[in-house]
Coordinates of C-alpha atoms in Angstrom, one line a residue:
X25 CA 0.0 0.0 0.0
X26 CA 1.7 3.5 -0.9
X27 CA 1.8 6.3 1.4
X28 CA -1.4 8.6 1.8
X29 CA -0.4 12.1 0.9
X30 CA -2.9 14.3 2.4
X31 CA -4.4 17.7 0.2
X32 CA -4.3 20.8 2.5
X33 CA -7.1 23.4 2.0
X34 CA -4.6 25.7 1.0
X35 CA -3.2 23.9 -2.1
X36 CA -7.1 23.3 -2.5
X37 CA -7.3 27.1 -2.4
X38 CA -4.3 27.5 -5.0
X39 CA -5.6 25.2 -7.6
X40 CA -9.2 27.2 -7.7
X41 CA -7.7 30.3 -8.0
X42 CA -5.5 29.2 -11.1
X43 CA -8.4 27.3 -12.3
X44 CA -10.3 30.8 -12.4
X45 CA -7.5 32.7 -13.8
X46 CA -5.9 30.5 -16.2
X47 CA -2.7 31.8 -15.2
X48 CA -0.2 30.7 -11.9
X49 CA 1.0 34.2 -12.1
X50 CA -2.1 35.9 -11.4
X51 CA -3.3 33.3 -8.6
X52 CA -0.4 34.3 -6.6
X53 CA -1.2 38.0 -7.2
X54 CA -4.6 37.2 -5.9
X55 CA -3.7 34.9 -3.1
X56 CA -0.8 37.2 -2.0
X57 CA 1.8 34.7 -2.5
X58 CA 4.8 33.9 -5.0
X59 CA 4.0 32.0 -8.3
X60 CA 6.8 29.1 -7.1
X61 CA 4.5 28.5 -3.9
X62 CA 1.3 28.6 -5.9
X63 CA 3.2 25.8 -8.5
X64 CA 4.3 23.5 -4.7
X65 CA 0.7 23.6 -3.7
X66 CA -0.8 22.6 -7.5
X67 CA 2.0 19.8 -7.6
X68 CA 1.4 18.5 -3.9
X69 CA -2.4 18.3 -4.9
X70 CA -1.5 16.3 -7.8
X71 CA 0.4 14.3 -6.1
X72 CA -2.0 13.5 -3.5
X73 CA -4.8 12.7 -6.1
X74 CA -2.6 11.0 -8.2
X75 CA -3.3 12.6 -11.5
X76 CA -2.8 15.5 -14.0
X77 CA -4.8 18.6 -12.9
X78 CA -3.7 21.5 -15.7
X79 CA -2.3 21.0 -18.9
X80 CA 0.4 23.7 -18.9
X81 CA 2.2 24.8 -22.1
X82 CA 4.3 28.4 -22.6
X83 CA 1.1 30.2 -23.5
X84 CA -2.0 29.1 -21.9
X85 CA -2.7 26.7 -18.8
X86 CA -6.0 24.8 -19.2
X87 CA -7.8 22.2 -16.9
X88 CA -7.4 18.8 -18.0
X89 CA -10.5 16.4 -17.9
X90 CA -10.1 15.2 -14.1
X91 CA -9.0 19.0 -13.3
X92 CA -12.7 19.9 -14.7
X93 CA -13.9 17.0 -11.9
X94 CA -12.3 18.1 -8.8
X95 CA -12.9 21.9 -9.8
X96 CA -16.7 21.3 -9.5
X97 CA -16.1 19.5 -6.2
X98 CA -13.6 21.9 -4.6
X99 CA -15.5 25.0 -5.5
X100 CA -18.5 23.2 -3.5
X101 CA -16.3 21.9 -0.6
X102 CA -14.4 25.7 -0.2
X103 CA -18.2 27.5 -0.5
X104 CA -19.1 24.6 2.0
X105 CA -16.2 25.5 4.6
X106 CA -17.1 29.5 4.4
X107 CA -20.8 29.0 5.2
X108 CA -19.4 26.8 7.9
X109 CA -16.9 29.6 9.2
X110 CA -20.0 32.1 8.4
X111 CA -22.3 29.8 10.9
X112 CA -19.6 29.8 13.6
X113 CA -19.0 33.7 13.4
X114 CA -22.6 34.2 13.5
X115 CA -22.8 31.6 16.5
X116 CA -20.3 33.8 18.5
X117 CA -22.5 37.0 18.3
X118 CA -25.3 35.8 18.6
X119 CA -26.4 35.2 22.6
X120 CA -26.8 31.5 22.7
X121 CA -26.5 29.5 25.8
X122 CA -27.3 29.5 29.9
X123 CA -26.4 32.8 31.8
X124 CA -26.4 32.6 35.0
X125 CA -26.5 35.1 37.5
X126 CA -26.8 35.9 41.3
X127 CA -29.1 38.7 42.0
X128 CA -30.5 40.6 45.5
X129 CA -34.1 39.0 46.4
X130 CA -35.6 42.1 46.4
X131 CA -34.3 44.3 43.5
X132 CA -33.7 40.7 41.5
X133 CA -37.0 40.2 40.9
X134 CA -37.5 43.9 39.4
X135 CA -35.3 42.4 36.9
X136 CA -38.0 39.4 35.3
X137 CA -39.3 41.5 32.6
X138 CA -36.5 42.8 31.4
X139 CA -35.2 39.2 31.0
X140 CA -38.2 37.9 29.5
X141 CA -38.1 40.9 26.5
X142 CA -34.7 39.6 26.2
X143 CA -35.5 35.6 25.8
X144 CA -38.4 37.4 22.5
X145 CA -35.2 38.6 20.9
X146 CA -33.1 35.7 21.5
X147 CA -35.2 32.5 22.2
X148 CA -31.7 30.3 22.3
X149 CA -31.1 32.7 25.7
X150 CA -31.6 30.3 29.1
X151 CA -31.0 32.1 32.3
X152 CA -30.4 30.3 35.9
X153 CA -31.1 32.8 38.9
X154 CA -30.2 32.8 42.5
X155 CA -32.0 35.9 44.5
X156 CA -30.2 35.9 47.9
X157 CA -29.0 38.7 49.8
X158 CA -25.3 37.0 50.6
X159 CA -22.2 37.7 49.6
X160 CA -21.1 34.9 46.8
X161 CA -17.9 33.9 45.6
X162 CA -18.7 35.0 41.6
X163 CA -15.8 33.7 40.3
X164 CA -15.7 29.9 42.7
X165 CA -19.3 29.7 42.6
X166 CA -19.5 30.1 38.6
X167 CA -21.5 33.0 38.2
X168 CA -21.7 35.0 34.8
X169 CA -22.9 37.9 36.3
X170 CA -23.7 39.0 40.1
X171 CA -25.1 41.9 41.0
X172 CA -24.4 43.7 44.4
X173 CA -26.0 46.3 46.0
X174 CA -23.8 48.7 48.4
X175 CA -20.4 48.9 48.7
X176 CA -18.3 46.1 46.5
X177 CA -15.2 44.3 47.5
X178 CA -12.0 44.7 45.9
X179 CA -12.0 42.0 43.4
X180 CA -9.3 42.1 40.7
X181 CA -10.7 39.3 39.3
X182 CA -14.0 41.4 38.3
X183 CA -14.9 43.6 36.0
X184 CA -17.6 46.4 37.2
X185 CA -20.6 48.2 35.8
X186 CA -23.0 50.8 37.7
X187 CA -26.4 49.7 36.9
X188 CA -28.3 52.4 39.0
X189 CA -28.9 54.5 42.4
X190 CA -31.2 53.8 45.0
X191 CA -33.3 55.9 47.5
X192 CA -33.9 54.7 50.8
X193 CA -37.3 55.2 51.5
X194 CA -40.5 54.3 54.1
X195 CA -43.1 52.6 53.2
X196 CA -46.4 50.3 55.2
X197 CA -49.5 49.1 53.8
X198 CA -52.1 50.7 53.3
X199 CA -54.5 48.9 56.4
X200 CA -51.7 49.6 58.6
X201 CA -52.0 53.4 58.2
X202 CA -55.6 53.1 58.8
X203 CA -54.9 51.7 62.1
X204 CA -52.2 54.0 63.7
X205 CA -51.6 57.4 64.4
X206 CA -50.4 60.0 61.4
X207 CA -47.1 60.3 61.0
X208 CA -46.3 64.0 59.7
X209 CA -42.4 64.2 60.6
X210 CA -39.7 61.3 61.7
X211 CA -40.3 62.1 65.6
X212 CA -43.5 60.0 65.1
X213 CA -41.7 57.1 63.2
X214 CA -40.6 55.8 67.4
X215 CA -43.8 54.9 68.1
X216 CA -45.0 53.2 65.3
X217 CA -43.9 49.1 64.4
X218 CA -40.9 48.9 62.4
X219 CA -39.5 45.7 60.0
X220 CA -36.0 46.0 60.1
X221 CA -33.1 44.4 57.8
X222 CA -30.7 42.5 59.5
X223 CA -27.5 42.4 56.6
X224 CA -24.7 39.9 56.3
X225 CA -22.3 40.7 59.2
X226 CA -26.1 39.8 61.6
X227 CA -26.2 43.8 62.4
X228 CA -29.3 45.2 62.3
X229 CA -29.8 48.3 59.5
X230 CA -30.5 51.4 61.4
X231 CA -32.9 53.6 59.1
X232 CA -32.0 56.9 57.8
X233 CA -33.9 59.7 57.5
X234 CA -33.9 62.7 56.3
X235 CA -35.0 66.0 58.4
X236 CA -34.7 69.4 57.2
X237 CA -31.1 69.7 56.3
X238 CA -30.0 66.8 58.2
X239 CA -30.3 62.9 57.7
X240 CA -30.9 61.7 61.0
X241 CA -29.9 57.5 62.0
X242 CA -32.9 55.8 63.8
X243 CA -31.7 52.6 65.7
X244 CA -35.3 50.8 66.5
X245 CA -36.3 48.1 68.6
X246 CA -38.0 46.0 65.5
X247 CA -41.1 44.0 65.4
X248 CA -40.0 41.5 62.7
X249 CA -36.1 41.3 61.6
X250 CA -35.6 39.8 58.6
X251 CA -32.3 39.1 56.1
X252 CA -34.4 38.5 53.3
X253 CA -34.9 41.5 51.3
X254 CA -38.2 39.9 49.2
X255 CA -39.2 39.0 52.7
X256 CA -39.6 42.4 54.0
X257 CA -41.3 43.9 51.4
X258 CA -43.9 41.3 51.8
X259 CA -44.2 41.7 55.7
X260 CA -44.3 45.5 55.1
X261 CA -47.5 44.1 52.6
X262 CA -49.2 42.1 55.1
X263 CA -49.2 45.0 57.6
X264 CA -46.6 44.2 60.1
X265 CA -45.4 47.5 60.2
X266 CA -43.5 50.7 58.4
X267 CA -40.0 49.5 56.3
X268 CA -37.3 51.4 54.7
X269 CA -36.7 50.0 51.3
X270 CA -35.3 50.7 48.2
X271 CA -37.6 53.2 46.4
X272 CA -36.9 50.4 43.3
X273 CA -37.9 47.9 44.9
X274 CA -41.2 49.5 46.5
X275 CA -42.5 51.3 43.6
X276 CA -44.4 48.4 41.6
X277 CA -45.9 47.6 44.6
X278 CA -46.9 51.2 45.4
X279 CA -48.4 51.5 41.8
X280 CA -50.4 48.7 42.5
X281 CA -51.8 50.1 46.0
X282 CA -50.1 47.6 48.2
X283 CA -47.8 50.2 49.8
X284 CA -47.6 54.0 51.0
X285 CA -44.6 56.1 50.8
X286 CA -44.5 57.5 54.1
X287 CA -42.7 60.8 54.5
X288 CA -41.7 61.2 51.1
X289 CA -39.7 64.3 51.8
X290 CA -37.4 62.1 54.3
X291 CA -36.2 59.9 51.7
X292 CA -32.5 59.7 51.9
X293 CA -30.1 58.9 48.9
X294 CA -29.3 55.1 48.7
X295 CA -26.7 52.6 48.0
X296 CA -25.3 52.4 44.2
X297 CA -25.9 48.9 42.3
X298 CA -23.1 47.3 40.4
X299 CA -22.6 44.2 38.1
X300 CA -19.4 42.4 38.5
X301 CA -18.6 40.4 35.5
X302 CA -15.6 37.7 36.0
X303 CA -12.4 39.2 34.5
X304 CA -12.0 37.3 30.7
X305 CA -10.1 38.3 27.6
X306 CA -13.3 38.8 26.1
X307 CA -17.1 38.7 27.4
X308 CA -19.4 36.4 25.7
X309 CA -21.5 37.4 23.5
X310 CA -24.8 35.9 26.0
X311 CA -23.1 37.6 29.0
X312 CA -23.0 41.1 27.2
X313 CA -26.3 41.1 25.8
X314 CA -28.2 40.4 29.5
X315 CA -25.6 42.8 30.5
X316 CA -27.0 45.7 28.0
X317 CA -30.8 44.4 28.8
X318 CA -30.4 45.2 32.3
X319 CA -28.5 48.6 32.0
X320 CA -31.4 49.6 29.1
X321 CA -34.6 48.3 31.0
X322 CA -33.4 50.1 34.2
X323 CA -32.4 53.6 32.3
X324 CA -35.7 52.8 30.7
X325 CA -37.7 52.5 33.9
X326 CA -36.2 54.7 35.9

């Protein structure tokens, strides 16, 4: 059995364009390459197939019969190999594939919608969520994107976009108001029942308020203390007493008539919200596109 001489695509490539031009001079004009190397790659070719390709004389180089043959099959298999190259290209820009990200329970779920428009656009999209209020490890844990609320650690490992600014704000349900006294100014907020949020360190977050020029700290003996951030928005629903939440976070639920803003004037600027992104040579196309879709929908609905 005689040795197998293998055709690269480039000598594949070679013997087209002299095919189309008729000449080995212009092909390695076109190709960018010396008319000795275009001549290696027709005679390797031949070689490898074992037969006569071009008839060449001083004047004129013209396909022979089984150059004809392989022309019609090369053209197909090189057109083949660029849709193919086309398909992969395409399959790189286009988001495709699981995202997964960790998100705050509370302001994570403000975040549905704009993930559903995104799945219309991009159907191949799949998403997996966590909504916890801990500190993960983004780049252990596996996480394409985590967003954090309040100050972020020093990570070199992340990359990290502002998404927004919160408001701190007060807010009770609507039946609870009926039931207690007015409040007109934050010396009332003492006597009233107050769901506090107890954050990751197991402190309890004093509430801050605004009054007159000054913001004012209000350290309160709570009724309910939860480290759930979805959790207190709901107890502030059922009536268990006045919250401060983000202003975010209680707004669809305000529209909707399940919550008051109390003391709107006392609202006090809130944490900033980042994304933190693992550090990569370059961010996949799937990551960047849920990336944009958040920064858009919360410009949008802000």
């Amino acid at each position: 059995m005689s040795d197998r001489i293998d055709a690269s695509v480039a000598d594949i490539e070679a013997f087209v364009a002299v095919a189309r031009s008729s000449s080995f001079t212009r092909a390695a004009e076109g190709l960018g390459t010396s008319k000795s190397n275009v001549g290696k790659s027709v005679q390797r070719l031949e070689a490898a197939l074992g037969t006569r390709l071009f008839q060449r004389t001083t004047r004129a180089v013209r396909l022979t019969e089984d150059g004809e043959t392989y022309l019609m099959a090369s053209e197909t298999a090189l057109e083949g190999l660029r849709e193919a190259g086309q398909a992969l290209a395409a399959r790189r820009a286009e988001p495709i594939g699981k995202v997964r990200l960790d998100l705050p329970a509370g302001f994570g779920r403000l975040l549905f919608p704009a993930l559903a428009e995104l799945r219309l656009r991009h159907p191949r999209l799949t998403f997996e969520l966590a909504l916890n209020d801990r500190m993960s490890d983004p780049v252990s844990e596996g996480w394409d994107i985590v967003v954090r609320i309040g100050d972020l650690p020093n990570d070199g490992e992340m990359t990290v976009r502002k998404l927004c600014d919160l408001r701190l704000g007060l807010y009770a349900s609507p039946d609870y108001l009926k039931q207690r006294a007015e409040i007109r100014s934050p010396a009332d907020l003492p006597g009233h029942d107050a769901i506090v949020f107890r954050g990751p360190t197991g402190r309890l977050r004093p509430w801050k308020v605004a009054d007159g020029p000054h913001i004012k700290e209000l350290s309160l003996n709570p009724v309910l203390a939860l480290a759930d951030g979805h959790a207190l928005v709901e107890a502030a629903v059922q009536g268990f007493g006045i919250t401060q939440i983000h202003d975010r976070v209680a707004q669809p639920h305000v529209d909707a008539g399940r919550l008051v803003h109390v003391l709107p004037g006392s609202d006090v600027p809130g944490p900033p919200v980042h994304a933190m992104i693992p550090l990569g040579l370059k961010m996949p196309a799937k990551t960047r596109a849920v990336l944009n879709q958040i920064v858009a929908y919360l410009q949008r609905t802000d």
